[in-house]
XYZ file of C-alpha atoms in Angstrom:
600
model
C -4.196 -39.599 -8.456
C -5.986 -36.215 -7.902
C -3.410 -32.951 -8.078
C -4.095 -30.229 -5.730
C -5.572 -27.445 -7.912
C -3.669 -25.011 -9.214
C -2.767 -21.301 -7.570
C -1.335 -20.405 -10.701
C 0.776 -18.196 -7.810
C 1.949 -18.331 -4.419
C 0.195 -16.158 -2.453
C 2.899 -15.944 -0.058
C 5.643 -15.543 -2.483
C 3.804 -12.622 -3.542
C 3.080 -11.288 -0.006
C 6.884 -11.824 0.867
C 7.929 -9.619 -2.002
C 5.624 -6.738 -1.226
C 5.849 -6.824 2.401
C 8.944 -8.768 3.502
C 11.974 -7.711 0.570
C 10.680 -4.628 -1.026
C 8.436 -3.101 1.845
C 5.537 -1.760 -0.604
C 3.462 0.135 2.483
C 6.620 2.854 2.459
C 5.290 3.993 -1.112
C 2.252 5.159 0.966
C 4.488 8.212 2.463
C 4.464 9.628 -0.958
C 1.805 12.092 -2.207
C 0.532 10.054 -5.262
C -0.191 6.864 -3.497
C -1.173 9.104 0.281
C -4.489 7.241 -0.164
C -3.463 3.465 0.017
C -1.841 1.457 2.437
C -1.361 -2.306 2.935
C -5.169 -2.734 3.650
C -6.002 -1.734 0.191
C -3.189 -3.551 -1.901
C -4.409 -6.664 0.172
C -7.737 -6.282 -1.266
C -6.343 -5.535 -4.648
C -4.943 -8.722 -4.399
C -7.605 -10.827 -3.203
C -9.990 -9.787 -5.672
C -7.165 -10.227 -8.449
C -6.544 -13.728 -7.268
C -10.450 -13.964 -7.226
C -11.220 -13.248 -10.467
C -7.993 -15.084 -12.004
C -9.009 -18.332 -9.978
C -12.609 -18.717 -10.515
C -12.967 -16.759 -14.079
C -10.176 -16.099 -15.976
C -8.515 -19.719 -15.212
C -11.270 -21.789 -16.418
C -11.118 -20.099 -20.017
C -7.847 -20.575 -20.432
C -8.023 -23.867 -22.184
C -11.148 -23.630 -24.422
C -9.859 -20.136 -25.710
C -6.626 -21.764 -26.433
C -8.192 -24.496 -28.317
C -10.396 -22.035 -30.456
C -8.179 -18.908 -31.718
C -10.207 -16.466 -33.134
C -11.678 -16.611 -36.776
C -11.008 -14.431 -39.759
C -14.379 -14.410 -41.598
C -15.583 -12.003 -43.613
C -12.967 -9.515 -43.263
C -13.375 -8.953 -39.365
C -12.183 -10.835 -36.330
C -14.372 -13.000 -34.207
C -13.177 -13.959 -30.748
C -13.946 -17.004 -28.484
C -17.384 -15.640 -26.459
C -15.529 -16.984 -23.229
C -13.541 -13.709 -23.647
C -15.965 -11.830 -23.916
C -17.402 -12.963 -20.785
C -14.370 -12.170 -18.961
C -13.606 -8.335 -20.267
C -16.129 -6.459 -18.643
C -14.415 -8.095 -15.164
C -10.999 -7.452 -15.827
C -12.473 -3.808 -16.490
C -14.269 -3.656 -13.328
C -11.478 -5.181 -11.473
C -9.511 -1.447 -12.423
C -6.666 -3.514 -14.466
C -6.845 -0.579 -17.456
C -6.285 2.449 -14.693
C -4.937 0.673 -11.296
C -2.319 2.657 -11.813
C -3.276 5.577 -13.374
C -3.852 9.022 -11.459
C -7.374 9.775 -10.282
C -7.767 12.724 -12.283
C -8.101 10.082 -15.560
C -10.599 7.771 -13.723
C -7.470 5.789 -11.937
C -6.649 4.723 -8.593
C -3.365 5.460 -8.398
C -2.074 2.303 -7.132
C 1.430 1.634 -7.098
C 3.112 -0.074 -10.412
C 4.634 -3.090 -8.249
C 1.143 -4.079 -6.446
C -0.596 -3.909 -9.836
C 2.130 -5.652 -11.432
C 2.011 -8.549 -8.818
C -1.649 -8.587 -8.780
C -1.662 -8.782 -12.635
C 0.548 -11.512 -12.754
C -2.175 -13.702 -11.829
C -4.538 -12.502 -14.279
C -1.898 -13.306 -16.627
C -1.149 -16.562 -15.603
C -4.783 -17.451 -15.716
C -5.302 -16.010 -19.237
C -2.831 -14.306 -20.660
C -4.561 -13.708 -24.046
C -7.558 -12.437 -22.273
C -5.247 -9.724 -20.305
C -3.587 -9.002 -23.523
C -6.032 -6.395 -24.600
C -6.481 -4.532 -21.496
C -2.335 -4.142 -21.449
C -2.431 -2.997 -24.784
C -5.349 -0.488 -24.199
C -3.663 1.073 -21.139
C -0.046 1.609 -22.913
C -2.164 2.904 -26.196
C -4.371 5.079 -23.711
C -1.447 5.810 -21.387
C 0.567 7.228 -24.455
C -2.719 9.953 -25.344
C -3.153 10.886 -22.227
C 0.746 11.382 -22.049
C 1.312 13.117 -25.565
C -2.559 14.412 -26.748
C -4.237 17.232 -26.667
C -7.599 17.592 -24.613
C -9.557 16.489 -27.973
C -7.197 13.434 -28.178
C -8.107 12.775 -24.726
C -11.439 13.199 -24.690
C -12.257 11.218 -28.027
C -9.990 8.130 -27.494
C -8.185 7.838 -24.128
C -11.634 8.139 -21.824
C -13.190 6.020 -23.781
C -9.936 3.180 -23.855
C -9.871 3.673 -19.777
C -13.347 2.853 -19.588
C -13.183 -0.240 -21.599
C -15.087 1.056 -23.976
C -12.925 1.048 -26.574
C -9.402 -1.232 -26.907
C -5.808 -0.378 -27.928
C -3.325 -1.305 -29.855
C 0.412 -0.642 -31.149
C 0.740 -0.808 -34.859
C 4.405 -0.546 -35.508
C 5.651 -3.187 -37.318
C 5.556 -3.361 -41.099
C 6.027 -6.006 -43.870
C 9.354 -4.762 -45.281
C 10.603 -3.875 -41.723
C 10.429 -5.738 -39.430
C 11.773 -4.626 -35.918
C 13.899 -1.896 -38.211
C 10.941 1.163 -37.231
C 13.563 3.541 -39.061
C 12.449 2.008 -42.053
C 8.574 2.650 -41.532
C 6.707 3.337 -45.044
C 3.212 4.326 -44.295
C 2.879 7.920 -44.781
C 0.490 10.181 -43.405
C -0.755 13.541 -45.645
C -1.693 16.457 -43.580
C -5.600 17.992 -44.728
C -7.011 21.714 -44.311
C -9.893 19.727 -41.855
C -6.638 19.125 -39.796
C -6.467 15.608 -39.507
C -4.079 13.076 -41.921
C -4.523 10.605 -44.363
C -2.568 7.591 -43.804
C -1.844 4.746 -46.006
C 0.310 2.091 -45.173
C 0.145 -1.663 -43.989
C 1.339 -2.804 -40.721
C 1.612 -6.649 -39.291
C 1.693 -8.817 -36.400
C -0.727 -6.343 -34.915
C -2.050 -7.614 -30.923
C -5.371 -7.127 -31.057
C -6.290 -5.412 -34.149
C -9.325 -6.627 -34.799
C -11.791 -8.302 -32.495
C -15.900 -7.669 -31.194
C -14.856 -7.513 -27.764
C -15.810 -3.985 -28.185
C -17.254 -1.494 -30.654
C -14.235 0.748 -31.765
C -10.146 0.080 -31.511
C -7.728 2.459 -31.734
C -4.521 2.230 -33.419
C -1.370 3.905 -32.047
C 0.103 4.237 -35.431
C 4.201 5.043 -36.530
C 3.707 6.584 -39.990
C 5.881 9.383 -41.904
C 4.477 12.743 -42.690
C 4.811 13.744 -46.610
C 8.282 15.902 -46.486
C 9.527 14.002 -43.520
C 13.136 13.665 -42.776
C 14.343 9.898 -43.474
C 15.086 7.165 -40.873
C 13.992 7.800 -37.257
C 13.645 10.981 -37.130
C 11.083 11.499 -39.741
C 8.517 8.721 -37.948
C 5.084 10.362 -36.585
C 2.570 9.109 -33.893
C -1.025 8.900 -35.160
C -4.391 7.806 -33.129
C -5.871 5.566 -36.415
C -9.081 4.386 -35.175
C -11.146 1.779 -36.096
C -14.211 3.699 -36.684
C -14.179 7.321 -36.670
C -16.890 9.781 -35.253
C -18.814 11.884 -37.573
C -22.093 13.483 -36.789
C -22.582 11.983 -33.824
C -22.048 8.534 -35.034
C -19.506 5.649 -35.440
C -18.694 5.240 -39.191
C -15.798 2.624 -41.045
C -12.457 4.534 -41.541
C -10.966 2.766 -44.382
C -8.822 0.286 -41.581
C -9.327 -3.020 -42.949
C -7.790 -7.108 -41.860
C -5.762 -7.701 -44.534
C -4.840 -11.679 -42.856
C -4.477 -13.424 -40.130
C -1.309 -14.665 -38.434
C -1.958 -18.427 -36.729
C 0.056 -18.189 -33.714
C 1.868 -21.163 -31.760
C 0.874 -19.378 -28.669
C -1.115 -16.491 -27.072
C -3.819 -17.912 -29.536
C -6.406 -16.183 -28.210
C -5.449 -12.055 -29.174
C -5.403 -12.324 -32.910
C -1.972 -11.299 -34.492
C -2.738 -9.326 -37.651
C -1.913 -7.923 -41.199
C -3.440 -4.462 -41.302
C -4.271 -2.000 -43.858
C -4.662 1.210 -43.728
C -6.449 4.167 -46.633
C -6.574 1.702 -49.382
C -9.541 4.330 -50.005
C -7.581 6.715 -49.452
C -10.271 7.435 -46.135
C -8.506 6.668 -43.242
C -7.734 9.659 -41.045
C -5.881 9.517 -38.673
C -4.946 12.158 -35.589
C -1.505 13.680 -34.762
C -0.320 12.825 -30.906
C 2.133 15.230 -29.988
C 4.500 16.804 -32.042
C 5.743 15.524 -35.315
C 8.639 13.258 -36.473
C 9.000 12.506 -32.603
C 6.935 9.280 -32.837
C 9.756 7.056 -32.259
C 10.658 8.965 -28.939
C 6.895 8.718 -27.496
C 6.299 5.068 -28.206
C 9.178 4.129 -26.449
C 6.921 4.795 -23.473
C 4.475 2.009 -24.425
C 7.059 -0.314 -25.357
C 8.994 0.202 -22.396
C 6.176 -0.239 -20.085
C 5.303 -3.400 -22.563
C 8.702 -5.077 -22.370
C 7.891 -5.204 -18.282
C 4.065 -6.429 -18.980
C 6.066 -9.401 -21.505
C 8.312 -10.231 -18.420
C 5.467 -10.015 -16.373
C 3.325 -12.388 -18.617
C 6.834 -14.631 -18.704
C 6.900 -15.264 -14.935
C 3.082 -15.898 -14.935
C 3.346 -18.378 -17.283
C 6.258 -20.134 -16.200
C 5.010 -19.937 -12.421
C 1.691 -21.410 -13.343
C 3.526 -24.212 -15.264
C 5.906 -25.068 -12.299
C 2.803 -24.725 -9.666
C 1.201 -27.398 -12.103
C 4.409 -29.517 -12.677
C 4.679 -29.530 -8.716
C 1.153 -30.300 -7.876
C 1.413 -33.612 -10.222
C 5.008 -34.279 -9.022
C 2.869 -34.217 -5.318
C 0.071 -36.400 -6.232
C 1.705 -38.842 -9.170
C 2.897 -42.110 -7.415
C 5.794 -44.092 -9.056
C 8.819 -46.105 -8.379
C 10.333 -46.139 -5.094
C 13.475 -44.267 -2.945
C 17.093 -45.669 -4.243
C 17.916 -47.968 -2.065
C 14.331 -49.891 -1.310
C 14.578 -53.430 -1.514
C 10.857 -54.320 -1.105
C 9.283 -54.759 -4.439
C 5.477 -54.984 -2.780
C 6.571 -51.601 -0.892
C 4.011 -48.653 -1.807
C 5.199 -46.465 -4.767
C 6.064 -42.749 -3.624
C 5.341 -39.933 -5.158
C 7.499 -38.576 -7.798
C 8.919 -35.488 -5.681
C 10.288 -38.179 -3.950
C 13.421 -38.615 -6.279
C 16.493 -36.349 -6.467
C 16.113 -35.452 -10.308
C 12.604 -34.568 -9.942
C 13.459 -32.425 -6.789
C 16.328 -31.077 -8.902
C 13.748 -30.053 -11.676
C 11.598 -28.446 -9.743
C 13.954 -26.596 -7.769
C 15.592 -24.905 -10.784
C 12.002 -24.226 -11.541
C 11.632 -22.128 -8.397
C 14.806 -20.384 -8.505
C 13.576 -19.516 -12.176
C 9.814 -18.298 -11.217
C 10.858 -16.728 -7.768
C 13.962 -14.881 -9.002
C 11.622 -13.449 -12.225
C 8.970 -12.579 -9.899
C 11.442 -10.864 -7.520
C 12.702 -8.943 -10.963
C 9.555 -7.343 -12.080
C 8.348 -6.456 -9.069
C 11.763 -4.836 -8.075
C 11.711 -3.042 -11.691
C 8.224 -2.115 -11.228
C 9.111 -0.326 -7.619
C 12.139 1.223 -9.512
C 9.203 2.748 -11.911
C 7.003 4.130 -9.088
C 10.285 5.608 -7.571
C 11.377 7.348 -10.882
C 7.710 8.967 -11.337
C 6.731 9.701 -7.501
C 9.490 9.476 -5.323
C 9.992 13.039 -3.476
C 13.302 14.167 -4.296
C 14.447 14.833 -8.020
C 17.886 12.784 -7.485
C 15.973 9.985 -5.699
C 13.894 9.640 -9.133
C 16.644 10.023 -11.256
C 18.432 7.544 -9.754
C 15.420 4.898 -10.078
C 14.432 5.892 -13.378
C 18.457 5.198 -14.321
C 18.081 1.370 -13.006
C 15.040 1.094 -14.191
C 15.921 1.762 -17.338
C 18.908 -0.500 -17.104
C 16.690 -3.424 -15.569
C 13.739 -3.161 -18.054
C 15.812 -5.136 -20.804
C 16.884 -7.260 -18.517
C 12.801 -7.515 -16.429
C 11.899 -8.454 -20.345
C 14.569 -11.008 -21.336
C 15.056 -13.020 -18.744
C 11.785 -14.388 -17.804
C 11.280 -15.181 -21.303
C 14.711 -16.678 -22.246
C 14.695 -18.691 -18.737
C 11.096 -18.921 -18.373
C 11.172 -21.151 -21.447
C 13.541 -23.107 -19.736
C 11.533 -23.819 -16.935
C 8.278 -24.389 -18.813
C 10.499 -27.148 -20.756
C 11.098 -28.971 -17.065
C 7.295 -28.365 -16.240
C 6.448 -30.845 -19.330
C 9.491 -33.332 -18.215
C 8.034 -33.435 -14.626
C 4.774 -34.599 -16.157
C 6.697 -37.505 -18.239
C 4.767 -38.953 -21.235
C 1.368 -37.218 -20.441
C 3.808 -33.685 -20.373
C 4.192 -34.480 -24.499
C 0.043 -34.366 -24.338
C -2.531 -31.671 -25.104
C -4.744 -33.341 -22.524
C -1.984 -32.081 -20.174
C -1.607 -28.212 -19.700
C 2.348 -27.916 -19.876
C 2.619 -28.183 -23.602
C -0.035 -25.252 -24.339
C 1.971 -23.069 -21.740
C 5.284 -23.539 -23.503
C 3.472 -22.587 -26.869
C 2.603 -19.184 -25.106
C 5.974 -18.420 -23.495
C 8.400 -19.440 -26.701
C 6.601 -16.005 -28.322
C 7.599 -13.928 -25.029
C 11.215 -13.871 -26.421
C 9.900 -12.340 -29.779
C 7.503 -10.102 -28.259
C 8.700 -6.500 -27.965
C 11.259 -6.981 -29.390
C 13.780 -10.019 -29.518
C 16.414 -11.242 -27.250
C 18.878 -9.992 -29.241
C 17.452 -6.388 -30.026
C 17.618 -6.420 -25.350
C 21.254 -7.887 -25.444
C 22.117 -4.733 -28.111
C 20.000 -2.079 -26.109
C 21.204 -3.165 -22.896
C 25.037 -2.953 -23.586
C 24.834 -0.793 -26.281
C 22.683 2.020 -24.504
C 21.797 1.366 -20.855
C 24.946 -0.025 -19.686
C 27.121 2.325 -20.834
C 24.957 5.726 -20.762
C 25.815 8.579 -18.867
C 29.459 6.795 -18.210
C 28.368 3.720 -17.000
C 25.664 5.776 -14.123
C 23.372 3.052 -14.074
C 25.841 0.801 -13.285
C 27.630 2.883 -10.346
C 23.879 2.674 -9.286
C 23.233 -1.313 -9.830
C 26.324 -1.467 -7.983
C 25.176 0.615 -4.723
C 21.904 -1.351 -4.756
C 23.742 -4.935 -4.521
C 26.418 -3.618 -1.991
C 23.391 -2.774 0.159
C 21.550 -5.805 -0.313
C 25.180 -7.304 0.866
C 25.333 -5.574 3.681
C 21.868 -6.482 4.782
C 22.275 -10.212 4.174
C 25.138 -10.029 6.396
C 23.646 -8.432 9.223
C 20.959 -10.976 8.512
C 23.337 -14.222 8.815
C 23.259 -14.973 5.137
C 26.020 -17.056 4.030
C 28.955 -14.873 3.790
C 30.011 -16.115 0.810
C 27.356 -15.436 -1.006
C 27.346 -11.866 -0.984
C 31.043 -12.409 -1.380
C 30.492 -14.207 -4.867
C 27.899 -11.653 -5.761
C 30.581 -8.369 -5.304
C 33.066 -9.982 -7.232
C 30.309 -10.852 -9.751
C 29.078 -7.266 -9.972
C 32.745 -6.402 -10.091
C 33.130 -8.737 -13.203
C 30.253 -7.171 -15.276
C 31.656 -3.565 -14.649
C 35.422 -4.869 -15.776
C 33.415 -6.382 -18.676
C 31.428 -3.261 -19.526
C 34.529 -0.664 -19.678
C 36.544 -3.057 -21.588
C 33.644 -3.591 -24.339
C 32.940 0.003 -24.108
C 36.521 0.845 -24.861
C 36.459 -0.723 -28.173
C 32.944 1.021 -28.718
C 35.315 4.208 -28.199
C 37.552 3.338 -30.565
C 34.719 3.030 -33.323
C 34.563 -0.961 -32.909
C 30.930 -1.247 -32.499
C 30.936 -4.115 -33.818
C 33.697 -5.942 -31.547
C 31.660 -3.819 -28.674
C 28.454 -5.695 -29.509
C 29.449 -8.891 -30.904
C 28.841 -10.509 -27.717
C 25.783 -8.251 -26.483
C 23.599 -11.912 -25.997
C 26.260 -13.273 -23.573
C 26.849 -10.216 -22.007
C 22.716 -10.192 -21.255
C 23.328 -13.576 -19.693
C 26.040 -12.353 -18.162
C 23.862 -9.341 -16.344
C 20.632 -11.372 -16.008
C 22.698 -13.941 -13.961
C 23.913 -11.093 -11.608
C 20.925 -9.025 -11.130
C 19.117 -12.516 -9.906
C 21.979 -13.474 -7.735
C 21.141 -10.124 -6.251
C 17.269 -10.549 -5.751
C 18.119 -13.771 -4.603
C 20.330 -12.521 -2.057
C 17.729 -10.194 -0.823
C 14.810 -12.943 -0.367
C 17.506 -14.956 1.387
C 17.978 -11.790 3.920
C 14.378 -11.959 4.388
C 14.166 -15.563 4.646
C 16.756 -15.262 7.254
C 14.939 -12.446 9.209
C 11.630 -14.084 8.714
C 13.255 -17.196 10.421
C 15.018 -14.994 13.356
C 11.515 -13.444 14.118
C 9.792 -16.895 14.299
C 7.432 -16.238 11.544
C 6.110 -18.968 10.528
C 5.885 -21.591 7.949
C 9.667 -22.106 9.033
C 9.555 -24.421 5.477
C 8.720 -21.198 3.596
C 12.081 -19.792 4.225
C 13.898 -23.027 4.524
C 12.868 -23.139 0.673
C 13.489 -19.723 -0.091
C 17.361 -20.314 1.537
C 17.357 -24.076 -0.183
C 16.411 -21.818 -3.993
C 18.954 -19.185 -3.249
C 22.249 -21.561 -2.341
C 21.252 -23.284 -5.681
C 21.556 -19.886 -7.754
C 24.760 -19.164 -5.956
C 26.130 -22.937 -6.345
C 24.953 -23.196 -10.092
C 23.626 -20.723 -11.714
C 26.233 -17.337 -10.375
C 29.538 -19.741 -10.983
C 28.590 -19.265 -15.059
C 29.628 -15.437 -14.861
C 33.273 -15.744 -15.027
C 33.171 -17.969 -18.658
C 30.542 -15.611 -19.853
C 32.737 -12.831 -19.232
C 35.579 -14.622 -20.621
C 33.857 -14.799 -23.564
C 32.542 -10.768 -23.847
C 36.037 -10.078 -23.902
C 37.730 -12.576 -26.031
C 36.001 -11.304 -28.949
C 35.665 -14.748 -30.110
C 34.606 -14.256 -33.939
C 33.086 -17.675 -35.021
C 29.965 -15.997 -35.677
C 31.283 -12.570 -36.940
C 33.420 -14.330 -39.357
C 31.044 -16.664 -40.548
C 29.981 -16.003 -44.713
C 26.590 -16.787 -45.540
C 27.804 -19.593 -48.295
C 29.677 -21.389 -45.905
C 26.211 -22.720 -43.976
């Protein structure tokens, strides 16, 4: 039994996002990205799935099986990563996207995003620091001055230095209101900052010869909770005469991860010389409001990683459910008949299909998020970009949780489909699951999405991003229907939409009434609730394209058949789930609420 190798993605998937649902080459009629066109995303691509095939993949499993080491008091990581940075630099995947001007090429955020997805899916912990460096960098050349820029965020773009964001603290947690380190202003002009910070990504490492820190701290005199938190550049090493010297930013431990176990999670500590100076970006006590830039664009890079890994578990899981013989079809009567191969039975078929409605709907997700983020920065007319920053900022909760919540899902049927050797570390499934159980912790948890989504984007501005949403899918219906899509499947979807906008005024009415917590007591369903929607939606779309793809004679004809075979199962199984969820957002149902600590 020999299993086809693994993709890690479907290159036509990806091509039938980009140039069949979401028609990428029209971003080329815009100023910023005037230089590209479908020639150079296709060679974007090929080298992406290049370099992810032949060099990333390959280092996925020894890097997994040796984490890094804390020894010494610094970070040593496995040398197959450092073989593999100075590609991923040269590739462009710290400034694809960024404007020219900064060393970038200005791509578009859904080509680098699809391209990416295979880095990620070959080595997620190896694409970890580049992601990082580019929000850290991204965030100076946003926010800094020209020294800022010129000290740290060339340097980060070049790959000469990495990035990080150091937010979270001991006592904290994901509360940043209740950040402690504190940052003293000197004459020279820079701070002193003292504090400790964990589960840092990439704090420490000799990939390269200098990190900096994008730092929350509170300026002496600062006003408490939010609005007292500062931004800081804290870097590694600071430069002075000429040279690289230590400033005072030490490992304090090590965190030994389940997953990701290649980008070292860390303790940090900062000034416990009191020497570590760190560099203003932007204005004071509005740190809070500029990292929500970085950890916006991170919750898309987590769903991002979350479809990678889930898509290169279920290209696995299908390969061995392809080449594993055993059993034979109900029904056979021959004992000496050949065994067929596992895909052969309905529950496998069933497993793998939910599998593909999983990956293919998440990868439909980011990439539509993603084109609602070049929109919202580049698009030509101001209400055009305030329209698609308004669903993007609705869909980025949504781009982050549900790949992780239902990517975990599908990596769990990945291992099934590989039976007893799925329970197995010979057998890649189990190390995959590892990685994608911390996606629904990472930037933030499920729960801190369900509260932002309801409690902010769903309701903001009256409900605009909804009334938006809402024109989206009622175009996508009419599309599908000129495209012979099952009528009622776009029928299912409006009433569906309808349901989640019924849901969101009656939850927002108690909000009005000062019941936030009745409001938010179901925020996790009501996430469900929207994440089942929005992929009934992208799912309706591929199925227009399937349909049109079909019509046109393109060809494979199995292609689509699949794609039309994946979206009838959302609609059948999956969209059906909407009206209990919603049942329950507005039943109020208090199990939970009313629950004491002494009575667990």
């Amino acid at each position: 039994m020999t299993a086809p190798q693994n993709p890690l993605l479907n290159d036509r998937d990806v091509d039938f996002l980009l140039y069949e649902v979401l028609d990428a080459p029209r971003l080329c009629a815009l100023p910023y990205f005037a230089d590209h066109a479908r020639e150079t995303f296709d060679l974007y691509l090929q080298s992406s799935r290049r370099l992810a095939r032949e060099v990333l993949f390959p280092t996925y499993r020894p890097v997994d099986a040796s984490p890094p080491r804390f020894e010494g008091g610094a970070v040593a990581v496995h040398p197959a990563l450092k073989q593999v940075f100075r590609p991923l630099v040269e590739l462009g995947m710290l400034t694809a996207t960024r404007p020219a001007a900064v060393g970038g090429q200005q791509l578009p955020l859904v080509v680098a995003t699809l391209a990416g997805a295979y880095l990620m899916a070959a080595n997620l912990s190896a694409c970890g620091y580049l992601g990082l460096t580019t929000g850290a960098a991204h965030l100076i050349e946003a926010f800094g001055d020209d020294a800022l820029k010129a000290t740290f965020m060339t340097r980060m773009y070049a790959g000469e230095w990495t990035g990080t964001m150091a937010l979270t603290e001991p006592q904290a947690g994901s509360s940043l209101a209740d950040v402690q380190t504190r940052a003293a202003k000197t004459d020279a002009g820079h701070y002193l900052v003292r504090g400790s910070k964990i589960f840092i990504s990439g704090g420490d490492h000799d990939l390269t010869e200098n990190i900096v820190h994008l730092t929350l701290a509170r300026i002496e005199g600062a006003p408490q909770g939010i609005k007292g938190v500062s931004l800081f550049a804290v870097p590694k090493r600071r430069i002075e005469a000429g040279q690289l010297v230590p400033n005072d930013v030490e490992v304090a431990g090590m965190i030994h991860k389940i997953g990701w176990r290649g980008l070292p999670s860390l303790a940090m500590s900062f000034g416990e010389r009191g020497d570590c100076h760190g560099y203003l970006v932007g204005s004071p006590h509005q740190g809070i409001a500029y990292m929500f830039q970085m950890m916006n664009e991170a919750r898309i890079m987590v769903g991002v990683n979350a479809t990678a890994t889930a898509s290169a578990a279920y290209q696995e899981a299908l390969g061995y459910a392809l080449a594993r013989p055993q059993g034979r079809r109900l029904g056979a009567k021959d004992p000496q008949a050949p065994q067929v191969p596992i895909i052969e039975h309905a529950d496998v078929r069933r497993m793998l299909l939910r599998q593909k409605a999983i990956v293919e709907g998440s990868l439909a997700l980011v990439a539509t998020t993603a084109m609602y983020a070049d929109l919202a920065d580049h698009a030509a007319d101001a209400e055009e970009r305030a329209r698609a920053q308004r669903l993007l900022d609705l869909l980025t909760p949504i781009a982050k949780t549900f790949p992780a919540e239902k990517g975990f899902e599908s990596n769990a049927l990945a291992l099934q489909v590989h039976g007893g050797y799925g329970y197995s570390s010979e057998y890649l499934p189990e190390a995959w699951l590892r990685d994608q159980k911390l996606n629904a912790i990472h930037e933030g948890t499920t729960g801190i999405q369900g509260l932002d989504l309801l409690g902010r984007k769903a309701v903001a501005g009256g409900g605009a991003a909804l009334v938006a949403l809402g024109g989206e899918i009622q175009r996508a219906i009419g599309k599908a229907q000129r495209a012979g899509v099952e009528p009622a499947w776009g029928e299912r979807l409006g009433a569906a939409m309808a349901l989640v906008d019924e849901v969101t005024a009656h939850l927002a009415e108690a909000g009005m009434r000062g019941d936030v917590e009745r409001m938010l007591r179901h925020s996790a369903d009501y996430m469900e609730l929207a994440s089942t929607v929005v992929v009934a939606w992208q799912w309706l779309a591929m199925a227009a394209a399937a349909r049109e793809g079909l019509a046109a004679g393109a060809s494979p004809a199995g292609f689509y058949e699949g794609k039309l075979c994946a979206a009838q199962y959302w609609f059948s199984t999956e969209l059906p789930r909407v009206e209990a969820l919603a049942a329950r957002c507005r039943s109020g149902e208090d199990s939970y609420a009313r629950m004491q600590p002494a009575w667990f």
